[in-house]
Short mmCIF file of C-alpha atoms and ligand atoms in Angstrom, two decimals:
data_model
loop_
_atom_site.label_atom_id
_atom_site.label_comp_id
_atom_site.label_asym_id
_atom_site.label_seq_id
_atom_site.Cartn_x
_atom_site.Cartn_y
_atom_site.Cartn_z
CA UNK Y 1 100.36 -26.65 -70.20
CA UNK Y 2 101.16 -23.25 -69.00
CA UNK Y 3 100.89 -21.32 -65.88
CA UNK Y 4 99.65 -17.62 -65.52
CA UNK Y 5 103.42 -17.18 -64.26
CA UNK Y 6 104.85 -18.55 -67.37
CA UNK Y 7 103.07 -15.73 -69.21
CA UNK Y 8 103.70 -12.73 -66.83
CA UNK Y 9 106.32 -10.57 -67.38
CA UNK Y 10 108.84 -9.08 -64.77
CA UNK Y 11 107.52 -5.48 -66.00
CA UNK Y 12 105.78 -3.41 -63.09
CA UNK Y 13 102.69 -2.15 -64.87
CA UNK Y 14 102.62 1.49 -65.41
CA UNK Y 15 98.80 1.80 -65.40
CA UNK Y 16 96.61 3.90 -62.70
CA UNK Y 17 95.79 2.07 -59.85
CA UNK Y 18 92.27 0.73 -60.35
CA UNK Y 19 92.24 1.02 -64.28
CA UNK Y 20 90.52 -1.52 -66.33
CA UNK Y 21 93.46 -2.19 -68.33
CA UNK Y 22 94.66 -4.44 -65.34
CA UNK Y 23 91.22 -6.76 -65.79
CA UNK Y 24 91.80 -6.69 -69.62
CA UNK Y 25 95.29 -8.00 -69.33
CA UNK Y 26 94.34 -10.79 -67.01
CA UNK Y 27 91.52 -11.83 -68.98
CA UNK Y 28 93.87 -12.27 -71.93
CA UNK Y 29 96.66 -14.30 -69.56
CA UNK Y 30 93.56 -16.73 -68.40
CA UNK Y 31 92.56 -17.16 -71.91
CA UNK Y 32 96.17 -17.98 -72.97
CA UNK Y 33 96.38 -20.27 -69.81
CA UNK Y 34 92.96 -22.00 -70.67
CA UNK Y 35 93.63 -22.35 -74.10
CA UNK Y 36 97.25 -23.71 -73.22
CA UNK Y 37 98.87 -21.73 -75.88
CA UNK Y 38 102.60 -21.35 -75.44
CA UNK Y 39 104.17 -17.96 -75.28
CA UNK Y 40 106.38 -18.82 -78.66
CA UNK Y 41 103.23 -19.56 -80.37
CA UNK Y 42 101.79 -16.08 -79.39
CA UNK Y 43 102.45 -12.10 -80.22
CA UNK Y 44 100.68 -9.39 -79.25
CA UNK Y 45 100.66 -6.25 -81.54
CA UNK Y 46 99.74 -2.77 -80.06
CA UNK Y 47 99.50 0.64 -81.03
CA UNK Y 48 100.19 3.48 -78.79
CA UNK Y 49 98.22 4.62 -75.47
CA UNK Y 50 97.86 3.18 -71.98
CA UNK Y 51 96.70 -0.09 -73.77
CA UNK Y 52 99.73 -0.01 -75.99
CA UNK Y 53 101.54 -1.40 -72.94
CA UNK Y 54 99.80 -4.73 -73.38
CA UNK Y 55 102.60 -6.67 -74.52
CA UNK Y 56 105.08 -5.28 -72.18
CA UNK Y 57 102.87 -7.33 -69.14
CA UNK Y 58 102.34 -10.47 -71.33
CA UNK Y 59 105.08 -12.77 -71.85
CA UNK Y 60 104.60 -13.67 -75.33
CA UNK Y 61 106.30 -12.25 -78.67
CA UNK Y 62 105.49 -8.66 -78.61
CA UNK Y 63 105.48 -5.57 -80.96
CA UNK Y 64 104.66 -2.05 -79.93
CA UNK Y 65 103.72 -0.25 -83.08
CA UNK Y 66 102.88 3.37 -84.04
CA UNK Y 67 99.78 5.25 -82.95
CA UNK Y 68 96.59 3.51 -84.54
CA UNK Y 69 98.87 0.75 -86.33
CA UNK Y 70 98.37 -2.31 -84.32
CA UNK Y 71 96.00 -3.90 -87.04
CA UNK Y 72 98.91 -3.45 -90.05
CA UNK Y 73 101.33 -4.91 -87.48
CA UNK Y 74 99.36 -7.66 -86.60
CA UNK Y 75 98.16 -8.50 -90.15
CA UNK Y 76 101.77 -8.64 -91.56
CA UNK Y 77 102.97 -10.70 -88.58
CA UNK Y 78 99.83 -13.00 -90.01
CA UNK Y 79 100.94 -13.07 -93.32
CA UNK Y 80 104.52 -13.98 -92.23
CA UNK Y 81 103.71 -16.98 -90.29
CA UNK Y 82 99.81 -17.91 -90.21
CA UNK Y 83 100.58 -20.52 -87.63
CA UNK Y 84 100.96 -18.26 -84.96
CA UNK Y 85 98.06 -16.99 -82.78
CA UNK Y 86 98.00 -13.14 -83.05
CA UNK Y 87 96.16 -10.35 -81.00
CA UNK Y 88 96.03 -6.78 -81.73
CA UNK Y 89 95.34 -4.44 -78.51
CA UNK Y 90 94.64 -0.72 -78.84
CA UNK Y 91 92.37 2.02 -77.36
CA UNK Y 92 88.88 4.04 -78.91
CA UNK Y 93 91.45 6.49 -79.75
CA UNK Y 94 94.03 4.40 -81.14
CA UNK Y 95 91.82 2.32 -83.11
CA UNK Y 96 88.55 3.97 -83.94
CA UNK Y 97 89.99 7.38 -84.23
CA UNK Y 98 93.69 7.44 -85.63
CA UNK Y 99 93.86 3.88 -87.14
CA UNK Y 100 90.01 3.87 -88.50
CA UNK Y 101 90.93 3.17 -92.03
CA UNK Y 102 92.89 0.04 -91.03
CA UNK Y 103 89.91 -0.96 -88.78
CA UNK Y 104 87.53 -0.61 -91.58
CA UNK Y 105 89.60 -2.61 -94.28
CA UNK Y 106 90.75 -5.41 -91.88
CA UNK Y 107 87.53 -6.41 -91.46
CA UNK Y 108 86.34 -7.12 -95.02
CA UNK Y 109 89.57 -9.06 -95.22
CA UNK Y 110 88.85 -11.48 -92.47
CA UNK Y 111 92.39 -12.15 -91.43
CA UNK Y 112 92.44 -14.75 -88.45
CA UNK Y 113 93.15 -12.32 -85.65
CA UNK Y 114 92.01 -11.28 -82.34
CA UNK Y 115 91.48 -7.51 -81.76
CA UNK Y 116 90.90 -6.31 -78.18
CA UNK Y 117 89.98 -2.61 -77.98
CA UNK Y 118 90.39 -0.94 -74.70
CA UNK Y 119 87.64 1.24 -74.86
CA UNK Y 120 87.56 3.78 -72.43
CA UNK Y 121 85.58 6.42 -73.98
CA UNK Y 122 88.23 9.00 -73.62
CA UNK Y 123 92.31 9.66 -74.76
CA UNK Y 124 93.73 8.49 -71.45
CA UNK Y 125 97.45 8.60 -72.28
CA UNK Y 126 97.22 11.64 -73.54
CA UNK Y 127 95.39 12.93 -70.31
CA UNK Y 128 91.92 13.15 -70.98
CA UNK Y 129 90.76 14.51 -74.57
CA UNK Y 130 87.43 13.50 -76.26
CA UNK Y 131 87.69 10.17 -78.16
CA UNK Y 132 85.50 8.77 -81.04
CA UNK Y 133 83.62 7.03 -78.39
CA UNK Y 134 83.12 9.69 -76.00
CA UNK Y 135 79.40 10.25 -74.88
CA UNK Y 136 77.68 13.28 -76.63
CA UNK Y 137 77.87 16.57 -74.00
CA UNK Y 138 80.78 15.15 -71.88
CA UNK Y 139 83.32 17.69 -71.30
CA UNK Y 140 86.64 16.77 -71.44
CA UNK Y 141 90.03 18.76 -72.01
CA UNK Y 142 89.55 19.13 -75.99
CA UNK Y 143 85.76 19.78 -75.63
CA UNK Y 144 85.31 22.29 -72.53
CA UNK Y 145 81.67 22.94 -73.47
CA UNK Y 146 80.71 19.28 -74.12
CA UNK Y 147 81.32 16.91 -76.98
CA UNK Y 148 78.98 17.92 -79.95
CA UNK Y 149 79.33 14.94 -82.05
CA UNK Y 150 77.42 11.44 -81.88
CA UNK Y 151 79.77 8.58 -80.36
CA UNK Y 152 81.03 5.97 -82.98
CA UNK Y 153 79.52 2.66 -82.82
CA UNK Y 154 82.05 0.07 -83.02
CA UNK Y 155 79.85 -3.04 -82.65
CA UNK Y 156 77.25 -1.96 -85.42
CA UNK Y 157 80.10 -0.49 -87.48
CA UNK Y 158 81.92 -4.16 -87.22
CA UNK Y 159 78.84 -6.00 -88.21
CA UNK Y 160 77.91 -4.16 -91.04
CA UNK Y 161 81.82 -3.90 -92.16
CA UNK Y 162 82.30 -7.99 -92.49
CA UNK Y 163 83.70 -8.74 -89.22
CA UNK Y 164 83.18 -12.53 -88.29
CA UNK Y 165 83.10 -12.24 -84.83
CA UNK Y 166 81.61 -9.20 -82.82
CA UNK Y 167 81.83 -9.38 -79.17
CA UNK Y 168 81.94 -6.73 -76.13
CA UNK Y 169 83.14 -7.15 -72.87
CA UNK Y 170 83.22 -5.26 -69.33
CA UNK Y 171 86.69 -4.75 -67.51
CA UNK Y 172 84.40 -5.50 -64.33
CA UNK Y 173 83.65 -9.23 -65.24
CA UNK Y 174 86.91 -10.82 -65.60
CA UNK Y 175 85.35 -14.21 -66.39
CA UNK Y 176 82.82 -13.25 -68.88
CA UNK Y 177 85.59 -11.41 -70.67
CA UNK Y 178 88.04 -14.35 -70.63
CA UNK Y 179 85.35 -16.28 -72.26
CA UNK Y 180 84.56 -13.78 -74.88
CA UNK Y 181 88.67 -13.47 -75.78
CA UNK Y 182 88.76 -17.62 -75.76
CA UNK Y 183 86.05 -17.45 -78.34
CA UNK Y 184 87.57 -14.58 -80.19
CA UNK Y 185 91.00 -16.66 -80.38
CA UNK Y 186 89.42 -20.09 -81.61
CA UNK Y 187 87.23 -18.42 -84.31
CA UNK Y 188 88.93 -18.27 -87.52
CA UNK Y 189 88.72 -15.13 -88.89
CA UNK Y 190 88.69 -11.22 -87.52
CA UNK Y 191 87.29 -11.24 -84.46
CA UNK Y 192 86.90 -7.94 -82.41
CA UNK Y 193 85.78 -7.70 -78.45
CA UNK Y 194 85.21 -3.89 -77.54
CA UNK Y 195 85.69 -3.73 -73.97
CA UNK Y 196 84.19 -1.10 -71.49
CA UNK Y 197 87.45 -0.24 -69.75
CA UNK Y 198 86.63 2.57 -66.93
CA UNK Y 199 89.54 5.02 -67.09
CA UNK Y 200 89.33 6.11 -63.41
CA UNK Y 201 91.66 9.02 -63.91
CA UNK Y 202 90.30 11.02 -66.86
CA UNK Y 203 86.81 9.71 -67.44
CA UNK Y 204 84.85 10.65 -64.26
CA UNK Y 205 81.23 9.70 -66.09
CA UNK Y 206 81.78 6.22 -67.30
CA UNK Y 207 83.10 4.39 -63.93
CA UNK Y 208 82.48 1.16 -62.99
CA UNK Y 209 79.25 2.02 -60.75
CA UNK Y 210 78.06 3.69 -63.81
CA UNK Y 211 78.40 0.62 -65.72
CA UNK Y 212 77.65 -1.73 -63.22
CA UNK Y 213 73.43 -1.24 -63.70
CA UNK Y 214 73.47 -0.83 -67.24
CA UNK Y 215 75.31 -3.84 -68.75
CA UNK Y 216 73.65 -7.04 -69.38
CA UNK Y 217 74.43 -10.45 -71.04
CA UNK Y 218 73.34 -11.31 -74.50
CA UNK Y 219 73.37 -14.98 -73.65
CA UNK Y 220 70.92 -14.24 -70.74
CA UNK Y 221 68.82 -12.49 -72.96
CA UNK Y 222 68.40 -15.53 -75.66
CA UNK Y 223 70.12 -13.88 -78.43
CA UNK Y 224 71.21 -15.62 -81.16
CA UNK Y 225 74.83 -14.65 -82.50
CA UNK Y 226 74.25 -16.06 -85.86
CA UNK Y 227 71.44 -13.54 -86.54
CA UNK Y 228 72.75 -10.75 -88.38
CA UNK Y 229 69.65 -8.59 -88.24
CA UNK Y 230 69.17 -9.40 -84.26
CA UNK Y 231 73.04 -8.58 -83.69
CA UNK Y 232 72.73 -5.21 -85.42
CA UNK Y 233 69.38 -4.42 -83.60
CA UNK Y 234 71.01 -5.09 -80.39
CA UNK Y 235 73.95 -3.06 -81.36
CA UNK Y 236 71.98 0.06 -81.40
CA UNK Y 237 70.49 -0.63 -78.30
CA UNK Y 238 72.67 1.71 -76.30
CA UNK Y 239 71.53 4.70 -78.70
CA UNK Y 240 67.47 3.58 -78.28
CA UNK Y 241 67.70 3.48 -74.61
CA UNK Y 242 69.82 6.73 -74.29
CA UNK Y 243 72.68 4.29 -72.87
CA UNK Y 244 70.67 2.75 -70.15
CA UNK Y 245 70.76 -0.46 -71.48
CA UNK Y 246 74.16 -1.97 -72.49
CA UNK Y 247 74.43 -5.63 -73.84
CA UNK Y 248 77.64 -7.35 -73.67
CA UNK Y 249 78.45 -11.03 -75.00
CA UNK Y 250 78.86 -12.28 -78.37
CA UNK Y 251 76.53 -9.84 -81.11
CA UNK Y 252 77.57 -11.47 -84.15
CA UNK Y 253 79.47 -14.73 -85.38
CA UNK Y 254 79.66 -16.02 -88.92
CA UNK Y 255 82.08 -18.75 -90.79
CA UNK Y 256 83.72 -17.11 -93.83
CA UNK Y 257 87.31 -18.32 -95.73
CA UNK Y 258 90.11 -15.94 -94.04
CA UNK Y 259 92.06 -13.89 -96.21
CA UNK Y 260 95.32 -16.03 -95.69
CA UNK Y 261 93.70 -18.94 -96.53
CA UNK Y 262 92.80 -17.76 -99.80
CA UNK Y 263 96.38 -17.04 -100.68
CA UNK Y 264 97.97 -20.24 -102.88
CA UNK Y 265 101.66 -18.78 -102.12
CA UNK Y 266 101.03 -19.80 -98.22
CA UNK Y 267 98.48 -23.01 -98.81
CA UNK Y 268 101.24 -25.35 -97.92
CA UNK Y 269 103.51 -23.49 -95.26
CA UNK Y 270 103.99 -20.05 -93.61
CA UNK Y 271 105.84 -17.43 -95.72
CA UNK Y 272 108.60 -17.65 -93.19
CA UNK Y 273 109.42 -21.39 -93.94
CA UNK Y 274 109.90 -20.79 -97.41
CA UNK Y 275 113.21 -21.35 -99.01
CA UNK Y 276 114.26 -17.62 -100.16
CA UNK Y 277 118.15 -18.62 -101.16
CA UNK Y 278 117.56 -19.31 -104.65
CA UNK Y 279 116.01 -15.97 -105.07
CA UNK Y 280 118.41 -13.44 -106.01
CA UNK Y 281 117.31 -10.03 -105.23
CA UNK Y 282 120.32 -7.68 -106.17
CA UNK Y 283 118.79 -6.25 -108.86
CA UNK Y 284 116.37 -4.82 -106.44
CA UNK Y 285 118.98 -3.60 -104.05
CA UNK Y 286 120.64 -2.00 -107.28
CA UNK Y 287 117.17 0.24 -108.11
CA UNK Y 288 118.04 1.81 -104.48
CA UNK Y 289 121.50 2.61 -104.63
FE1 SF4 X 1 93.98 3.55 -67.25
FE2 SF4 X 1 93.48 6.02 -67.72
FE3 SF4 X 1 95.44 5.63 -66.23
FE4 SF4 X 1 95.36 5.07 -68.68
S1 SF4 X 1 94.93 7.33 -67.52
S2 SF4 X 1 96.14 3.87 -67.25
S3 SF4 X 1 93.46 4.40 -69.16
S4 SF4 X 1 92.98 4.72 -65.61
MG1 MG X 2 91.09 5.51 -74.91
#
């Protein structure tokens, strides 16, 4: 058994007071505690951005990578030791902008990973530029006349691209978000939890007050997450209703073999447990001399 104390580091959070990131880390820690996951059994890999601080505040193994690179780091960790529970954390700019190519391909592969996207619809750490999920027309430091593009739809993209657990949470509902993260961690395959995360400093449009009347839970609406067509229909509801209705909860779930389960080399034991002492790599070294 572990407690919240066990998985809380001594680091003082650097986030702005009121930031939705606090709720996400709280929900993640709740999920670890409720699932009884020990710190030495878990790893959090992050990218760069306000969300990149996540591994600093949760007492597990952690790896803060480069901008947009949380997913390659997380997948490498999973391949090296698939016994570990691996969580990747990033933001909307980090994951859906700079790291987009990793996002698209990791879903086809279906590693057993959980990916939490702190989706505040802005670049927060770099002080307020438009991100791929910023709403059309919103004025920002990089778009003084308003965003011209339509926003990226991560839920629809994930369902269409092979993700096997696709959910959306809201930082204003920690209990609900905890349940979604627990579902993502226990799911065997790639799980996306995109999280509406108000950036109280740089996004003055998508605030807690803006979200509250718009979000509703899919489970309360009788949604069947095993129905892909219904999931896609729900994924586009935000556009169809001009952002007046924003479903949260589990959109889609399917069972499919994980990438690592199909690798014969690590069928019996994780890569890190293989005895490599008999392998002579001196010739490889010579090539680099
Ligand atoms: Fe949170 Fe925005 Fe402050 Fe970053 S800039 S810590 S996302 S409120
Ligand atoms: Mg962001």
